[in-house]
Coordinates of C-alpha atoms in Angstrom, one line a residue:
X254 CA -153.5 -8.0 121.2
X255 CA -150.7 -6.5 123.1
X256 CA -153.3 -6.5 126.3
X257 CA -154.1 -9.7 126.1
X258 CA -150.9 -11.1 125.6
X259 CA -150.0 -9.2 128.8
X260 CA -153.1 -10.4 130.9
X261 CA -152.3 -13.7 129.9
X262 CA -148.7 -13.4 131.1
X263 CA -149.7 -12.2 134.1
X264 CA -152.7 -15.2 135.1
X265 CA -149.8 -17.7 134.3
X266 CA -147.5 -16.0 136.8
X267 CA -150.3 -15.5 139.1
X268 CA -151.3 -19.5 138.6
X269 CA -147.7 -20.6 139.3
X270 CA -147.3 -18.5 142.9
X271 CA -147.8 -19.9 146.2
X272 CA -151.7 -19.7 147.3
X273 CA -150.4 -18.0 150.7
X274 CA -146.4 -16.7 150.5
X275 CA -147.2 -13.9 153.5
X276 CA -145.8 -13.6 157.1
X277 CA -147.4 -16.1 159.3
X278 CA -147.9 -15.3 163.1
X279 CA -149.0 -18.3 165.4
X280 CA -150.4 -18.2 169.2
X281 CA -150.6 -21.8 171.3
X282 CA -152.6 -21.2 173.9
X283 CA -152.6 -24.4 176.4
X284 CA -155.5 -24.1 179.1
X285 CA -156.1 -26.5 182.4
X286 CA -155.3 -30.1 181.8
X287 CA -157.7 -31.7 184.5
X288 CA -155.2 -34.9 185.3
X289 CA -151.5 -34.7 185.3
X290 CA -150.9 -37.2 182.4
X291 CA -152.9 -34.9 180.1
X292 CA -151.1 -31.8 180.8
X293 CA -147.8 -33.7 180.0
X294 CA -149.7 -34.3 176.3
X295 CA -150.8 -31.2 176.2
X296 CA -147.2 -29.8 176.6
X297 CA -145.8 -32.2 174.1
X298 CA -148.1 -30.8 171.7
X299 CA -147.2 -27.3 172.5
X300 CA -143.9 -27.6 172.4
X301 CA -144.1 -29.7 169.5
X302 CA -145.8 -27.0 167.1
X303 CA -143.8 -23.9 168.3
X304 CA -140.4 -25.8 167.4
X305 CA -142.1 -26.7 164.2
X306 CA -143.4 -23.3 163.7
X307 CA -139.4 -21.6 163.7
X308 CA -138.5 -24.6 161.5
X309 CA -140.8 -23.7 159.0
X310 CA -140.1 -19.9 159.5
X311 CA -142.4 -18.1 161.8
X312 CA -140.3 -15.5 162.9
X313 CA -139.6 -15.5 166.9
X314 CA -141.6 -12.3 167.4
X315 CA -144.3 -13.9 166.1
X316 CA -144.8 -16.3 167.8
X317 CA -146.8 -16.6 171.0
X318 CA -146.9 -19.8 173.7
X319 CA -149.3 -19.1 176.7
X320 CA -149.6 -22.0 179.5
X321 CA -150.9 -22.1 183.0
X322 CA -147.4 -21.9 184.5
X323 CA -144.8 -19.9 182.6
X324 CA -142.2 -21.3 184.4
X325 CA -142.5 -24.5 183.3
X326 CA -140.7 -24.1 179.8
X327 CA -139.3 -20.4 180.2
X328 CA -137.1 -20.6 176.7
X329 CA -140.8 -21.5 175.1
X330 CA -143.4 -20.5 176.7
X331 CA -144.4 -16.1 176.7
X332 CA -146.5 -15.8 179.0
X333 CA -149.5 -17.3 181.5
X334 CA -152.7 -18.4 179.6
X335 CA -155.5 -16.1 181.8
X336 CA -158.0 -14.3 180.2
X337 CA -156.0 -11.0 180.5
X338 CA -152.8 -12.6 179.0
X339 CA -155.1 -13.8 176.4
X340 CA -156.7 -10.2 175.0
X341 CA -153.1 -9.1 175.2
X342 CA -151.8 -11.7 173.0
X343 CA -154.8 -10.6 170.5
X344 CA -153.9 -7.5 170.7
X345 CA -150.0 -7.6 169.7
X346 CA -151.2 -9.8 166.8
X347 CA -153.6 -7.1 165.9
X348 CA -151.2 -4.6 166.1
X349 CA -148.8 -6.6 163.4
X350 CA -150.2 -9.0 161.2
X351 CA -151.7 -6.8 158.0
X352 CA -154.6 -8.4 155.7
X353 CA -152.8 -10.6 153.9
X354 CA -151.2 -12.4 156.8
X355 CA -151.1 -15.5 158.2
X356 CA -152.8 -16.3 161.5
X357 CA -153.2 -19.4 163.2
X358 CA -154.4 -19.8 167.0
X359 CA -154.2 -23.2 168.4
X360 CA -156.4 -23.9 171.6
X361 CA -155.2 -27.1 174.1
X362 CA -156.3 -28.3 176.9
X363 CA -159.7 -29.3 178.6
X364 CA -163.3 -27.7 177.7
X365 CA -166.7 -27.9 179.4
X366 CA -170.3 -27.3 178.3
X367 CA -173.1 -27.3 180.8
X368 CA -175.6 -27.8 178.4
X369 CA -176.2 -24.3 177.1
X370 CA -172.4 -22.4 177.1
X371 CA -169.0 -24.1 176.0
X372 CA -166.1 -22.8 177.9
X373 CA -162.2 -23.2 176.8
X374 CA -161.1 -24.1 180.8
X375 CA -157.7 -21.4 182.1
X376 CA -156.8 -20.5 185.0
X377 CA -159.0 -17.9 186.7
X378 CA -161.8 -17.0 184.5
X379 CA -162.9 -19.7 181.7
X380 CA -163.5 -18.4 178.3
X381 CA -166.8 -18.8 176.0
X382 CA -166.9 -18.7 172.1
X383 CA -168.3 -15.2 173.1
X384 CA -165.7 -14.0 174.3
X385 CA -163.2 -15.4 171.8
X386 CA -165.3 -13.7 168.8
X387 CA -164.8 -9.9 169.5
X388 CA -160.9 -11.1 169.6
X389 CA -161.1 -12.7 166.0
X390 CA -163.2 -9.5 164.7
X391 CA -160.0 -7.1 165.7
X392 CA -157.7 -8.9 163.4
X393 CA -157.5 -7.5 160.0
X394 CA -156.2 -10.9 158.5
X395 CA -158.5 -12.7 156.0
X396 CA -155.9 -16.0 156.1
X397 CA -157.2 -16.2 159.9
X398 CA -156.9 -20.6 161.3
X399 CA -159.0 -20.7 164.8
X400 CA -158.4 -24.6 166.2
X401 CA -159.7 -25.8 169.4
X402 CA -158.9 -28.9 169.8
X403 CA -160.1 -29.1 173.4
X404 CA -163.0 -31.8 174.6
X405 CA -166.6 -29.9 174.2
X406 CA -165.0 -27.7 171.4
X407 CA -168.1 -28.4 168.8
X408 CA -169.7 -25.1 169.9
X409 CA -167.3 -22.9 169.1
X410 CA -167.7 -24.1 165.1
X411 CA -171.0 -22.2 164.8
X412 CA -170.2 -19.2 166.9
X413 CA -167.3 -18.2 165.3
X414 CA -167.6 -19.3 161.9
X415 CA -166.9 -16.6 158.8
X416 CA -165.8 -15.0 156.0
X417 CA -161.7 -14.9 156.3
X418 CA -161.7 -17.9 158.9
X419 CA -160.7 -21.2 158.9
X420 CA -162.4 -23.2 162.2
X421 CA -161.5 -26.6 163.4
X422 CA -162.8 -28.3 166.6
X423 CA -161.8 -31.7 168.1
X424 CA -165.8 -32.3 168.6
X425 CA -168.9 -32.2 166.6
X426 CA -170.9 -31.3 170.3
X427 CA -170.3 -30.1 173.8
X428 CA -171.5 -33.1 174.8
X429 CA -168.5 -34.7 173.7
X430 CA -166.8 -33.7 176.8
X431 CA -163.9 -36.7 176.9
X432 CA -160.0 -35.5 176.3
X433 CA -160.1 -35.5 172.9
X434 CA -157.1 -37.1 170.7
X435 CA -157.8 -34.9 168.2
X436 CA -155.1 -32.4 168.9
X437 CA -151.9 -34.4 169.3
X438 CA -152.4 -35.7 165.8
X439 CA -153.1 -32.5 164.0
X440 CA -150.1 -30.9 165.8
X441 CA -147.7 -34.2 164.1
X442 CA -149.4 -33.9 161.2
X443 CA -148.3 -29.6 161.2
X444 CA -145.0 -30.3 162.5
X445 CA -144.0 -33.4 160.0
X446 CA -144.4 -34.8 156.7
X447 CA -146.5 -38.0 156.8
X448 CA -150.0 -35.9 156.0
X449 CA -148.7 -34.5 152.8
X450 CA -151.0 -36.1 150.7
X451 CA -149.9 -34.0 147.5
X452 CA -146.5 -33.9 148.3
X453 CA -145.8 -30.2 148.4
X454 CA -143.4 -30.4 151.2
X455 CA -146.2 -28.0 152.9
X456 CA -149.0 -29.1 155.6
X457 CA -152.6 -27.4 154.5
X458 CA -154.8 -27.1 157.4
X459 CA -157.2 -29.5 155.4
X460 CA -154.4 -32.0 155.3
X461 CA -153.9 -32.0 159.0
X462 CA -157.6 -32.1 159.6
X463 CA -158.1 -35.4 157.5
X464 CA -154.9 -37.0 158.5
X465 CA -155.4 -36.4 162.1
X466 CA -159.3 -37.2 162.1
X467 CA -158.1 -41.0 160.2
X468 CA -155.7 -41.5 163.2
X469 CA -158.2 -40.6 165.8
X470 CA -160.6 -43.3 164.2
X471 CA -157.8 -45.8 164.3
X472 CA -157.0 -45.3 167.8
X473 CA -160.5 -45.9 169.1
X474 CA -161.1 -48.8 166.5
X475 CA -157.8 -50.2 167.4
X476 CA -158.9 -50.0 171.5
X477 CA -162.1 -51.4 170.2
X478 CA -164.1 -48.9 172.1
X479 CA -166.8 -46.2 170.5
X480 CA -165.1 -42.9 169.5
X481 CA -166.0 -40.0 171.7
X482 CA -165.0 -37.2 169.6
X483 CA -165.8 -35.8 166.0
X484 CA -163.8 -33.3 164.2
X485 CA -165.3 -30.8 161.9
X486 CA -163.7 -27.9 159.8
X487 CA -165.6 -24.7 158.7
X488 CA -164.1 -22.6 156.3
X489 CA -167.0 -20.8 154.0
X490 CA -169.4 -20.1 156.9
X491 CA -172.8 -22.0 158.1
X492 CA -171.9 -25.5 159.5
X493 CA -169.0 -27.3 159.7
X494 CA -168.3 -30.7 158.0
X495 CA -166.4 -33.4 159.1
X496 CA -165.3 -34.7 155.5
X497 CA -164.6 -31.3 154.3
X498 CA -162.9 -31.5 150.6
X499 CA -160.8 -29.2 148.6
X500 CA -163.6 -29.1 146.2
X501 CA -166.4 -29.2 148.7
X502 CA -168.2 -26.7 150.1
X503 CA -166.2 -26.9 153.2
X504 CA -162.3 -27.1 152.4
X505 CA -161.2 -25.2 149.6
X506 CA -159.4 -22.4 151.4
X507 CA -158.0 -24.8 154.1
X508 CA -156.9 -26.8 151.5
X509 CA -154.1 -23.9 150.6
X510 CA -153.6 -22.7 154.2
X511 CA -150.6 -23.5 155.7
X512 CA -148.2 -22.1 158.3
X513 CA -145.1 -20.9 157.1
X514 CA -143.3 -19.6 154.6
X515 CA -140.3 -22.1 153.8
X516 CA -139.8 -25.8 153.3
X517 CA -139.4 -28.1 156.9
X518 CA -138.7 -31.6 156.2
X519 CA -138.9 -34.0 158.7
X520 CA -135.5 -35.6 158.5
X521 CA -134.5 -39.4 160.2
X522 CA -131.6 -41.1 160.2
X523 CA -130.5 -42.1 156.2
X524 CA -129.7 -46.1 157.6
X525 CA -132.7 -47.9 156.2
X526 CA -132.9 -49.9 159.3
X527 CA -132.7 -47.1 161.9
X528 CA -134.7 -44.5 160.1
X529 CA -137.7 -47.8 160.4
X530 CA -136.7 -48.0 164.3
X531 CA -137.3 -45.0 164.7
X532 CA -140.9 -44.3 162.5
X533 CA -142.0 -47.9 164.8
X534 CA -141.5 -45.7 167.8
X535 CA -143.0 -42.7 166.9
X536 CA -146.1 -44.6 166.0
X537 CA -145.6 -46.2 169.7
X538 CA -145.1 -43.0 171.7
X539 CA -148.6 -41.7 169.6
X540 CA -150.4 -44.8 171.3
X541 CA -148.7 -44.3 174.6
X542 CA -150.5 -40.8 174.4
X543 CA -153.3 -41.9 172.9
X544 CA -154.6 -44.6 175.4
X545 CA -153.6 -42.0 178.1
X546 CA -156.1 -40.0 176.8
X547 CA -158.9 -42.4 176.4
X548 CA -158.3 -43.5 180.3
X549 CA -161.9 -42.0 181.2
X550 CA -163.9 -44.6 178.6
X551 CA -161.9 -47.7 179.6
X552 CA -161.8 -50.6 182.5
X553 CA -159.0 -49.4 184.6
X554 CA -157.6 -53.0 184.6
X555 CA -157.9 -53.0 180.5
X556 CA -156.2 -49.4 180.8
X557 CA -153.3 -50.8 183.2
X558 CA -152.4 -54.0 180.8
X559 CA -152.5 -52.3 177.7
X560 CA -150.5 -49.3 179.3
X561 CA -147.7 -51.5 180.5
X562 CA -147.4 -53.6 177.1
X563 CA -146.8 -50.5 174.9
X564 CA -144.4 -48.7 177.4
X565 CA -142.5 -52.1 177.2
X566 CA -142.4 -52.3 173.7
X567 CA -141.5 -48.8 173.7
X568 CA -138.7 -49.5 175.9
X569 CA -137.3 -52.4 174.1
X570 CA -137.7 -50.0 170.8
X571 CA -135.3 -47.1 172.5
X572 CA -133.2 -49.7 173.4
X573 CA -132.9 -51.6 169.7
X574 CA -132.4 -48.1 168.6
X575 CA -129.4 -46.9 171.3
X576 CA -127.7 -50.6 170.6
X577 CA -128.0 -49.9 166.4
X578 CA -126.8 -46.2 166.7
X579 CA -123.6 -48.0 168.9
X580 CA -122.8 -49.9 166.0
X581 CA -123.3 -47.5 163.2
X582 CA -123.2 -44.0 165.1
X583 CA -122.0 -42.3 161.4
X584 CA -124.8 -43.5 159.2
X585 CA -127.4 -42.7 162.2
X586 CA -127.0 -39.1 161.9
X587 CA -129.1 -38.2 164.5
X588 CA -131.5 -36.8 162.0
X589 CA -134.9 -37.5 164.3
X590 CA -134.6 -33.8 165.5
X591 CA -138.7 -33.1 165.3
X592 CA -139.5 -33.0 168.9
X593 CA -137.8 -33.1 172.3
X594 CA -138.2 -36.5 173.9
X595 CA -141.8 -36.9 175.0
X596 CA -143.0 -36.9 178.3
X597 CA -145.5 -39.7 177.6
X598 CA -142.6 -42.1 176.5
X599 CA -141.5 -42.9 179.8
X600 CA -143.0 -46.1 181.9

């Protein structure tokens, strides 16, 4: 009796801890952009999810920011994103994340597939799913995230799918070779609170998948033109779905994988008024990016007019927002501290 009371105490304690409560270690590894308005995105998002990652306590030394030019954001960014710099990175997480750790690696930037091999594009020497597998195989982890949310990513589901690994690609095919949208949401959803859909106060990768695969849907239905990229999430092995469920066969163990150890809310300004002003823009500034992105499968003169109507309302949103926090500078608080200003904001 005295057992079973005792195993019974210790299921309930075991029922009420946090799925993952380990160190989490996180690598952004940003690749070639192909046109200057996507590398400015593909920053944002960078930036975006590092500063979200120390907010929700990922410890400096773990984290990792490679980009083609490590100049351009020297207080972020660790190192260049070639090949080399790559294995390295691999290696130091190797070297300190244990079993029970958390690992997420987050691909951005451009992808190719010529048919038979899918390549992450960097500078100097591209990389395959073949070469990215032996890399996964030296970590130890079994809490282990791989997303890629480059264009022509769908290959990389299949080859690296396992036990112990999460994978999520922006597309279902390397045939879906257009810059992909994909990305820019998931990273919002990671680094904020609006894809909490059971109100944790914590971001699962499945919750990021869905929410950012509903806002890549609305994007393309909202520009009326036919969506160009899939998502899918594998998480058990064999293929990946793309309406994976936390009951499903896909999704259960992305479902409780999060990055992070603490809670990182999202705050805005308390004013009612202002903290709406500035939700309407963020939800502008994620069209601005997206239409950028979907430049390739538009008119150019469709592209142009709906370019310069958002970055006008934009505009005139900043500026409601500057003439409100004027007036009421106490109750703004400057609370909208998620991001640096974005690139992509400005006409």
């Amino acid at each position: 009796m005295r057992l079973l009371i005792a195993l019974v105490m210790l299921l309930t304690a075991l029922a009420g801890a946090p799925a993952f409560a380990q160190t989490s270690h996180l690598a952004v590894i940003v690749g070639l952009a192909g046109e200057p308005e996507h590398g400015e995105a593909f920053q944002r998002w960078a930036t975006t999810l590092v500063d979200a990652a120390e907010r929700l306590g990922v410890e400096r030394q773990n984290l990792i920011y490679l980009a083609g030019q490590a100049d351009a954001d020297p207080t972020r960014i660790t190192g260049r994103s070639t090949k080399e710099e790559i294995k390295k990175a691999f290696d130091r997480i190797a070297a300190s994340a244990g079993a029970n750790d958390v690992v997420f690696v987050v691909l951005i930037g451009h992808g190719t597939f010529d048919g038979k091999v899918a390549k992450f594009n960097l500078p100097g020497p591209d990389m395959t799913p073949a070469d990215f597998l032996p890399l996964l195989e030296t970590l130890e982890t079994r809490h282990l995230a791989f997303i890629n949310t480059a264009s022509a990513s769908g290959p990389f589901m299949e080859a690296l799918a396992g036990e112990g690994r999460t994978i999520v690609t922006a597309t279902r095919s390397g045939s879906e070779r257009y810059a992909t949208l994909f990305g820019g949401y998931f990273v919002d959803a990671l680094a904020g609170m609006d894809a909490d859909a059971d109100k944790n106060k914590r971001i699962s990768v499945l919750e990021a998948f869905s929410w950012a695969k509903r806002e890549v849907a609305n994007a393309y239905e909202r520009e009326g033109i036919m969506r160009t990229e899939n998502a899918l999430l594998n998480d058990s092995g064999g293929e990946g779905s793309p309406d994976p469920q936390p009951d499903g066969k896909q999704g259960k163990t992305a479902a409780v994988l999060s990055l992070g150890t603490v809670d990182a809310t999202d705050p805005l300004p308390a004013d009612p008024q202002l903290r709406a002003l500035h939700q309407e823009r963020r939800d502008l500034e994620r069209r601005v990016e997206a239409l950028k992105l979907m430049k390739g499968a538009m008119p150019a003169d469709r592209y142009a007019s709906e370019l310069e109507k958002l970055v006008t309302d934009l505009a005139l949103k900043t500026r409601q927002i500057r003439e409100l926090e004027k007036k009421a500078p106490a109750s703004a608080g400057r609370g909208d501290r998620r991001r640096p200003a974005r690139a992509t904001s400005r006409p």
